[in-house]
Amino acid sequence: MSLSTLRLRVPLIVAPMAGGPSSPQLVAATCESGALGFLGAAYLSPSQIIHQSEDIRRLTEKPFGINLFCPNPAFDPHTFPKEIIQRGKERLEPFLREMGAATPNLDPPFDEDFYRQFDAVLEARPAVLSFVFGALPEDCSRRAREKGILLIGKATCMEEVDKLSQSGGIDAVVLQGVEAGGHRGIFDHKAPDPNIKTHDLLNQCVSSPQYKDLYKIAAGGIMSAEDIRRALESGADAVQMGTAFLACEEAGTSAPYKRALLASEERKTRITRAYSGRLARGLIRPFMDEMEKEEILPFPIQNSLTKPLRAACLKNDTDKYMSLSGLGRRET
């Protein structure tokens, strides 16, 4: 199978943006336009995945996708030292008090259960399942294929493309350059960023004979028609864009987030672990520097600890300590 079977009128995927921006309205509007929309479901409960998928189907009959974060078998939050978690909480306390935020959760597992989420995806039966932070467990790949669901993995280097193709297979790959906004799709959460630009990674994949038939999706730093044309002319079958759609009327992006994105012609971004514990590109905030003075807790613990702070910012209508994932207007 291939994404070509979906017969998209536009070679465009609107990136799954977990945490609210990928609303059912944005997914449906994307699909109605002839592109492929994705529900960013990494932070959703199984019931929310089912209900939001139903909402999408009420708005469109077109095929859509759902995105999940792969589990990390090398990390067990239940055995992570509680005293280190407590120190992480203490570092956040001044910010929490300032925003009047709730006490963060200190109990594992800190995030939704992947396998229950995956079961919900099978029940929702989207046309496509995409995943990030690794390869999909082989049993999950098999079960998804039995439902006729296409699979898209994400890679930040050719070594990751190789791993995706060897572990149950994929129908398409998102080739994520370092320019991309949001979470980096790096498999090993402790590894340094491969730091490969989108165009270079695309060229590497296109020039590899074993991947000549693999559907290739370029992602990172793509904001204009010229950027799209360049990617397609370089061998991409489609492009994936996220930041360009964050301020759309249909997006679930919060008001403070939208204001921050639109506030400056020269918005600056960088990659940090400050908010989630995973490398992610977002608008520069002093909070990043404060967190990076000491070692940051791993995902999903850091994400769980900062969640009440981000929620309190939303309640107070400020972006001061929010995670503002995205890319700059003039990325380098």
GROMACS .gro file of N, CA and C in nm, residues 1-115:
model
  345
    1MET      N    1   0.084  -0.120   0.000
    1MET     CA    2   0.000   0.000   0.000
    1MET      C    3   0.088   0.124   0.000
    2SER      N    4   0.028   0.238  -0.033
    2SER     CA    5   0.100   0.364  -0.033
    2SER      C    6   0.001   0.476  -0.009
    3LEU      N    7   0.053   0.589   0.035
    3LEU     CA    8  -0.035   0.705   0.052
    3LEU      C    9  -0.096   0.749  -0.080
    4SER      N   10  -0.038   0.706  -0.191
    4SER     CA   11  -0.094   0.740  -0.321
    4SER      C   12  -0.235   0.684  -0.338
    5THR      N   13  -0.267   0.578  -0.262
    5THR     CA   14  -0.402   0.520  -0.270
    5THR      C   15  -0.508   0.614  -0.212
    6LEU      N   16  -0.465   0.714  -0.134
    6LEU     CA   17  -0.561   0.809  -0.077
    6LEU      C   18  -0.605   0.913  -0.178
    7ARG      N   19  -0.530   0.924  -0.287
    7ARG     CA   20  -0.563   1.015  -0.397
    7ARG      C   21  -0.582   1.159  -0.348
    8LEU      N   22  -0.485   1.207  -0.277
    8LEU     CA   23  -0.488   1.345  -0.230
    8LEU      C   24  -0.481   1.440  -0.349
    9ARG      N   25  -0.563   1.545  -0.347
    9ARG     CA   26  -0.557   1.645  -0.454
    9ARG      C   27  -0.437   1.738  -0.436
   10VAL      N   28  -0.391   1.750  -0.312
   10VAL     CA   29  -0.281   1.839  -0.278
   10VAL      C   30  -0.174   1.759  -0.206
   11PRO      N   31  -0.046   1.767  -0.249
   11PRO     CA   32   0.060   1.689  -0.184
   11PRO      C   33   0.103   1.751  -0.051
   12LEU      N   34   0.008   1.760   0.039
   12LEU     CA   35   0.031   1.832   0.165
   12LEU      C   36  -0.030   1.757   0.282
   13ILE      N   37   0.045   1.748   0.389
   13ILE     CA   38  -0.003   1.696   0.516
   13ILE      C   39   0.006   1.807   0.618
   14VAL      N   40  -0.103   1.837   0.686
   14VAL     CA   41  -0.097   1.931   0.798
   14VAL      C   42  -0.055   1.851   0.920
   15ALA      N   43   0.058   1.888   0.976
   15ALA     CA   44   0.122   1.808   1.081
   15ALA      C   45   0.032   1.786   1.201
   16PRO      N   46   0.040   1.668   1.262
   16PRO     CA   47  -0.030   1.647   1.389
   16PRO      C   48   0.036   1.732   1.497
   17MET      N   49  -0.044   1.814   1.563
   17MET     CA   50   0.008   1.905   1.666
   17MET      C   51  -0.066   1.878   1.795
   18ALA      N   52  -0.006   1.794   1.879
   18ALA     CA   53  -0.070   1.751   2.002
   18ALA      C   54  -0.085   1.867   2.100
   19GLY      N   55  -0.183   1.855   2.188
   19GLY     CA   56  -0.202   1.956   2.290
   19GLY      C   57  -0.308   2.058   2.257
   20GLY      N   58  -0.382   2.039   2.147
   20GLY     CA   59  -0.491   2.129   2.118
   20GLY      C   60  -0.499   2.183   1.976
   21PRO      N   61  -0.385   2.225   1.914
   21PRO     CA   62  -0.396   2.285   1.781
   21PRO      C   63  -0.462   2.197   1.676
   22SER      N   64  -0.437   2.064   1.681
   22SER     CA   65  -0.497   1.973   1.581
   22SER      C   66  -0.642   1.941   1.619
   23SER      N   67  -0.726   2.041   1.612
   23SER     CA   68  -0.866   2.023   1.646
   23SER      C   69  -0.937   1.942   1.538
   24PRO      N   70  -1.051   1.879   1.570
   24PRO     CA   71  -1.128   1.811   1.467
   24PRO      C   72  -1.165   1.903   1.351
   25GLN      N   73  -1.187   2.031   1.383
   25GLN     CA   74  -1.222   2.128   1.279
   25GLN      C   75  -1.107   2.149   1.182
   26LEU      N   76  -0.984   2.158   1.235
   26LEU     CA   77  -0.868   2.176   1.147
   26LEU      C   78  -0.843   2.050   1.065
   27VAL      N   79  -0.855   1.934   1.126
   27VAL     CA   80  -0.836   1.809   1.054
   27VAL      C   81  -0.936   1.798   0.940
   28ALA      N   82  -1.061   1.824   0.969
   28ALA     CA   83  -1.165   1.812   0.867
   28ALA      C   84  -1.148   1.914   0.755
   29ALA      N   85  -1.116   2.038   0.790
   29ALA     CA   86  -1.097   2.142   0.689
   29ALA      C   87  -0.980   2.107   0.597
   30THR      N   88  -0.875   2.052   0.655
   30THR     CA   89  -0.760   2.009   0.577
   30THR      C   90  -0.800   1.902   0.476
   31CYS      N   91  -0.870   1.801   0.524
   31CYS     CA   92  -0.911   1.691   0.437
   31CYS      C   93  -1.008   1.738   0.328
   32GLU      N   94  -1.098   1.827   0.363
   32GLU     CA   95  -1.193   1.879   0.264
   32GLU      C   96  -1.122   1.958   0.155
   33SER      N   97  -1.006   2.014   0.187
   33SER     CA   98  -0.930   2.092   0.089
   33SER      C   99  -0.852   2.003  -0.008
   34GLY      N  100  -0.848   1.872   0.020
   34GLY     CA  101  -0.775   1.781  -0.066
   34GLY      C  102  -0.640   1.739  -0.014
   35ALA      N  103  -0.602   1.789   0.106
   35ALA     CA  104  -0.479   1.750   0.171
   35ALA      C  105  -0.512   1.644   0.276
   36LEU      N  106  -0.413   1.608   0.359
   36LEU     CA  107  -0.436   1.507   0.462
   36LEU      C  108  -0.421   1.570   0.599
   37GLY      N  109  -0.526   1.563   0.678
   37GLY     CA  110  -0.524   1.618   0.814
   37GLY      C  111  -0.497   1.509   0.916
   38PHE      N  112  -0.434   1.549   1.027
   38PHE     CA  113  -0.399   1.454   1.132
   38PHE      C  114  -0.446   1.503   1.268
   39LEU      N  115  -0.502   1.411   1.344
   39LEU     CA  116  -0.535   1.437   1.483
   39LEU      C  117  -0.412   1.406   1.567
   40GLY      N  118  -0.356   1.506   1.634
   40GLY     CA  119  -0.243   1.484   1.724
   40GLY      C  120  -0.293   1.428   1.856
   41ALA      N  121  -0.285   1.295   1.871
   41ALA     CA  122  -0.353   1.227   1.981
   41ALA      C  123  -0.261   1.185   2.095
   42ALA      N  124  -0.136   1.227   2.093
   42ALA     CA  125  -0.039   1.178   2.191
   42ALA      C  126  -0.080   1.206   2.335
   43TYR      N  127  -0.149   1.316   2.360
   43TYR     CA  128  -0.188   1.353   2.496
   43TYR      C  129  -0.335   1.323   2.525
   44LEU      N  130  -0.403   1.258   2.431
   44LEU     CA  131  -0.546   1.230   2.448
   44LEU      C  132  -0.567   1.095   2.515
   45SER      N  133  -0.674   1.086   2.594
   45SER     CA  134  -0.713   0.958   2.652
   45SER      C  135  -0.777   0.872   2.542
   46PRO      N  136  -0.788   0.742   2.563
   46PRO     CA  137  -0.855   0.659   2.462
   46PRO      C  138  -0.995   0.707   2.427
   47SER      N  139  -1.072   0.747   2.526
   47SER     CA  140  -1.208   0.794   2.497
   47SER      C  141  -1.206   0.924   2.417
   48GLN      N  142  -1.110   1.010   2.444
   48GLN     CA  143  -1.100   1.134   2.366
   48GLN      C  144  -1.063   1.105   2.222
   49ILE      N  145  -0.977   1.006   2.200
   49ILE     CA  146  -0.942   0.967   2.063
   49ILE      C  147  -1.066   0.922   1.987
   50ILE      N  148  -1.148   0.840   2.052
   50ILE     CA  149  -1.272   0.792   1.988
   50ILE      C  150  -1.366   0.909   1.960
   51HIS      N  151  -1.389   0.993   2.059
   51HIS     CA  152  -1.486   1.102   2.044
   51HIS      C  153  -1.441   1.204   1.941
   52GLN      N  154  -1.313   1.239   1.942
   52GLN     CA  155  -1.266   1.339   1.845
   52GLN      C  156  -1.264   1.281   1.703
   53SER      N  157  -1.238   1.152   1.690
   53SER     CA  158  -1.248   1.089   1.559
   53SER      C  159  -1.392   1.093   1.508
   54GLU      N  160  -1.486   1.071   1.597
   54GLU     CA  161  -1.628   1.081   1.559
   54GLU      C  162  -1.663   1.223   1.516
   55ASP      N  163  -1.607   1.323   1.588
   55ASP     CA  164  -1.630   1.462   1.551
   55ASP      C  165  -1.576   1.491   1.411
   56ILE      N  166  -1.459   1.437   1.379
   56ILE     CA  167  -1.401   1.458   1.246
   56ILE      C  168  -1.493   1.398   1.140
   57ARG      N  169  -1.543   1.279   1.166
   57ARG     CA  170  -1.627   1.212   1.066
   57ARG      C  171  -1.761   1.282   1.049
   58ARG      N  172  -1.806   1.356   1.150
   58ARG     CA  173  -1.928   1.435   1.133
   58ARG      C  174  -1.904   1.555   1.041
   59LEU      N  175  -1.776   1.595   1.030
   59LEU     CA  176  -1.742   1.714   0.952
   59LEU      C  177  -1.692   1.681   0.812
   60THR      N  178  -1.644   1.559   0.790
   60THR     CA  179  -1.592   1.521   0.659
   60THR      C  180  -1.602   1.371   0.638
   61GLU      N  181  -1.616   1.332   0.513
   61GLU     CA  182  -1.612   1.191   0.476
   61GLU      C  183  -1.476   1.153   0.420
   62LYS      N  184  -1.385   1.250   0.413
   62LYS     CA  185  -1.253   1.226   0.356
   62LYS      C  186  -1.165   1.147   0.454
   63PRO      N  187  -1.063   1.075   0.404
   63PRO     CA  188  -0.971   1.003   0.492
   63PRO      C  189  -0.886   1.099   0.575
   64PHE      N  190  -0.856   1.058   0.699
   64PHE     CA  191  -0.772   1.139   0.788
   64PHE      C  192  -0.677   1.048   0.864
   65GLY      N  193  -0.585   1.108   0.937
   65GLY     CA  194  -0.488   1.031   1.013
   65GLY      C  195  -0.489   1.063   1.161
   66ILE      N  196  -0.428   0.976   1.239
   66ILE     CA  197  -0.410   0.995   1.382
   66ILE      C  198  -0.261   0.972   1.412
   67ASN      N  199  -0.207   1.052   1.503
   67ASN     CA  200  -0.066   1.041   1.540
   67ASN      C  201  -0.050   1.008   1.688
   68LEU      N  202   0.045   0.917   1.718
   68LEU     CA  203   0.079   0.880   1.854
   68LEU      C  204   0.229   0.888   1.877
   69PHE      N  205   0.270   0.900   2.003
   69PHE     CA  206   0.409   0.890   2.044
   69PHE      C  207   0.439   0.744   2.075
   70CYS      N  208   0.545   0.687   2.017
   70CYS     CA  209   0.581   0.549   2.046
   70CYS      C  210   0.630   0.534   2.191
   71PRO      N  211   0.606   0.420   2.253
   71PRO     CA  212   0.656   0.397   2.388
   71PRO      C  213   0.807   0.381   2.386
   72ASN      N  214   0.871   0.417   2.496
   72ASN     CA  215   1.016   0.402   2.510
   72ASN      C  216   1.044   0.283   2.600
   73PRO      N  217   1.077   0.167   2.544
   73PRO     CA  218   1.097   0.047   2.625
   73PRO      C  219   1.218   0.056   2.718
   74ALA      N  220   1.309   0.149   2.690
   74ALA     CA  221   1.430   0.160   2.772
   74ALA      C  222   1.409   0.248   2.895
   75PHE      N  223   1.290   0.308   2.908
   75PHE     CA  224   1.264   0.399   3.020
   75PHE      C  225   1.142   0.354   3.098
   76ASP      N  226   1.158   0.333   3.228
   76ASP     CA  227   1.048   0.294   3.315
   76ASP      C  228   1.026   0.403   3.419
   77PRO      N  229   0.919   0.482   3.404
   77PRO     CA  230   0.894   0.591   3.499
   77PRO      C  231   0.866   0.541   3.641
   78HIS      N  232   0.825   0.415   3.654
   78HIS     CA  233   0.794   0.361   3.787
   78HIS      C  234   0.920   0.342   3.871
   79THR      N  235   1.034   0.327   3.806
   79THR     CA  236   1.158   0.305   3.880
   79THR      C  237   1.247   0.430   3.884
   80PHE      N  238   1.201   0.538   3.824
   80PHE     CA  239   1.282   0.660   3.824
   80PHE      C  240   1.288   0.715   3.965
   81PRO      N  241   1.407   0.757   4.013
   81PRO     CA  242   1.423   0.802   4.153
   81PRO      C  243   1.328   0.915   4.192
   82LYS      N  244   1.250   0.892   4.296
   82LYS     CA  245   1.152   0.991   4.340
   82LYS      C  246   1.217   1.119   4.390
   83GLU      N  247   1.338   1.106   4.447
   83GLU     CA  248   1.403   1.227   4.499
   83GLU      C  249   1.445   1.320   4.386
   84ILE      N  250   1.477   1.265   4.268
   84ILE     CA  251   1.512   1.349   4.154
   84ILE      C  252   1.386   1.420   4.102
   85ILE      N  253   1.275   1.348   4.101
   85ILE     CA  254   1.148   1.409   4.060
   85ILE      C  255   1.111   1.521   4.156
   86GLN      N  256   1.131   1.499   4.286
   86GLN     CA  257   1.100   1.601   4.385
   86GLN      C  258   1.185   1.726   4.364
   87ARG      N  259   1.312   1.707   4.331
   87ARG     CA  260   1.398   1.823   4.306
   87ARG      C  261   1.351   1.899   4.182
   88GLY      N  262   1.305   1.824   4.083
   88GLY     CA  263   1.251   1.890   3.964
   88GLY      C  264   1.129   1.973   3.997
   89LYS      N  265   1.043   1.921   4.082
   89LYS     CA  266   0.924   1.995   4.125
   89LYS      C  267   0.964   2.121   4.201
   90GLU      N  268   1.064   2.110   4.289
   90GLU     CA  269   1.108   2.225   4.367
   90GLU      C  270   1.163   2.336   4.278
   91ARG      N  271   1.229   2.298   4.169
   91ARG     CA  272   1.279   2.399   4.075
   91ARG      C  273   1.165   2.475   4.009
   92LEU      N  274   1.052   2.407   3.991
   92LEU     CA  275   0.938   2.470   3.926
   92LEU      C  276   0.851   2.553   4.021
   93GLU      N  277   0.865   2.532   4.150
   93GLU     CA  278   0.773   2.594   4.246
   93GLU      C  279   0.762   2.746   4.235
   94PRO      N  280   0.873   2.820   4.215
   94PRO     CA  281   0.857   2.966   4.201
   94PRO      C  282   0.768   3.006   4.083
   95PHE      N  283   0.781   2.934   3.973
   95PHE     CA  284   0.700   2.963   3.855
   95PHE      C  285   0.554   2.924   3.880
   96LEU      N  286   0.534   2.811   3.946
   96LEU     CA  287   0.398   2.765   3.976
   96LEU      C  288   0.326   2.864   4.067
   97ARG      N  289   0.398   2.915   4.170
   97ARG     CA  290   0.336   3.012   4.262
   97ARG      C  291   0.302   3.140   4.188
   98GLU      N  292   0.391   3.185   4.103
   98GLU     CA  293   0.367   3.309   4.029
   98GLU      C  294   0.239   3.301   3.946
   99MET      N  295   0.216   3.185   3.885
   99MET     CA  296   0.100   3.168   3.797
   99MET      C  297  -0.023   3.115   3.870
  100GLY      N  298  -0.009   3.085   4.000
  100GLY     CA  299  -0.120   3.026   4.073
  100GLY      C  300  -0.156   2.889   4.020
  101ALA      N  301  -0.053   2.813   3.980
  101ALA     CA  302  -0.074   2.683   3.916
  101ALA      C  303  -0.097   2.573   4.019
  102ALA      N  304  -0.164   2.469   3.976
  102ALA     CA  305  -0.189   2.353   4.060
  102ALA      C  306  -0.060   2.276   4.083
  103THR      N  307  -0.058   2.194   4.187
  103THR     CA  308   0.058   2.109   4.214
  103THR      C  309   0.070   2.004   4.105
  104PRO      N  310   0.188   1.990   4.046
  104PRO     CA  311   0.204   1.890   3.938
  104PRO      C  312   0.196   1.748   3.990
  105ASN      N  313   0.161   1.657   3.900
  105ASN     CA  314   0.152   1.515   3.933
  105ASN      C  315   0.291   1.455   3.950
  106LEU      N  316   0.314   1.389   4.062
  106LEU     CA  317   0.443   1.326   4.088
  106LEU      C  318   0.436   1.174   4.082
  107ASP      N  319   0.324   1.122   4.037
  107ASP     CA  320   0.305   0.977   4.036
  107ASP      C  321   0.315   0.922   3.894
  108PRO      N  322   0.388   0.811   3.878
  108PRO     CA  323   0.394   0.746   3.746
  108PRO      C  324   0.256   0.689   3.710
  109PRO      N  325   0.227   0.670   3.581
  109PRO     CA  326   0.320   0.671   3.467
  109PRO      C  327   0.340   0.807   3.401
  110PHE      N  328   0.270   0.913   3.445
  110PHE     CA  329   0.290   1.049   3.397
  110PHE      C  330   0.226   1.079   3.262
  111ASP      N  331   0.188   0.980   3.187
  111ASP     CA  332   0.123   1.005   3.058
  111ASP      C  333   0.024   0.894   3.028
  112GLU      N  334  -0.045   0.908   2.916
  112GLU     CA  335  -0.145   0.809   2.876
  112GLU      C  336  -0.077   0.677   2.838
  113ASP      N  337  -0.147   0.567   2.859
  113ASP     CA  338  -0.096   0.436   2.823
  113ASP      C  339  -0.101   0.419   2.671
  114PHE      N  340   0.016   0.399   2.608
  114PHE     CA  341   0.022   0.390   2.462
  114PHE      C  342  -0.066   0.278   2.408
  115TYR      N  343  -0.064   0.162   2.471
  115TYR     CA  344  -0.135   0.047   2.416
  115TYR      C  345  -0.287   0.064   2.424
   0.00000   0.00000   0.00000
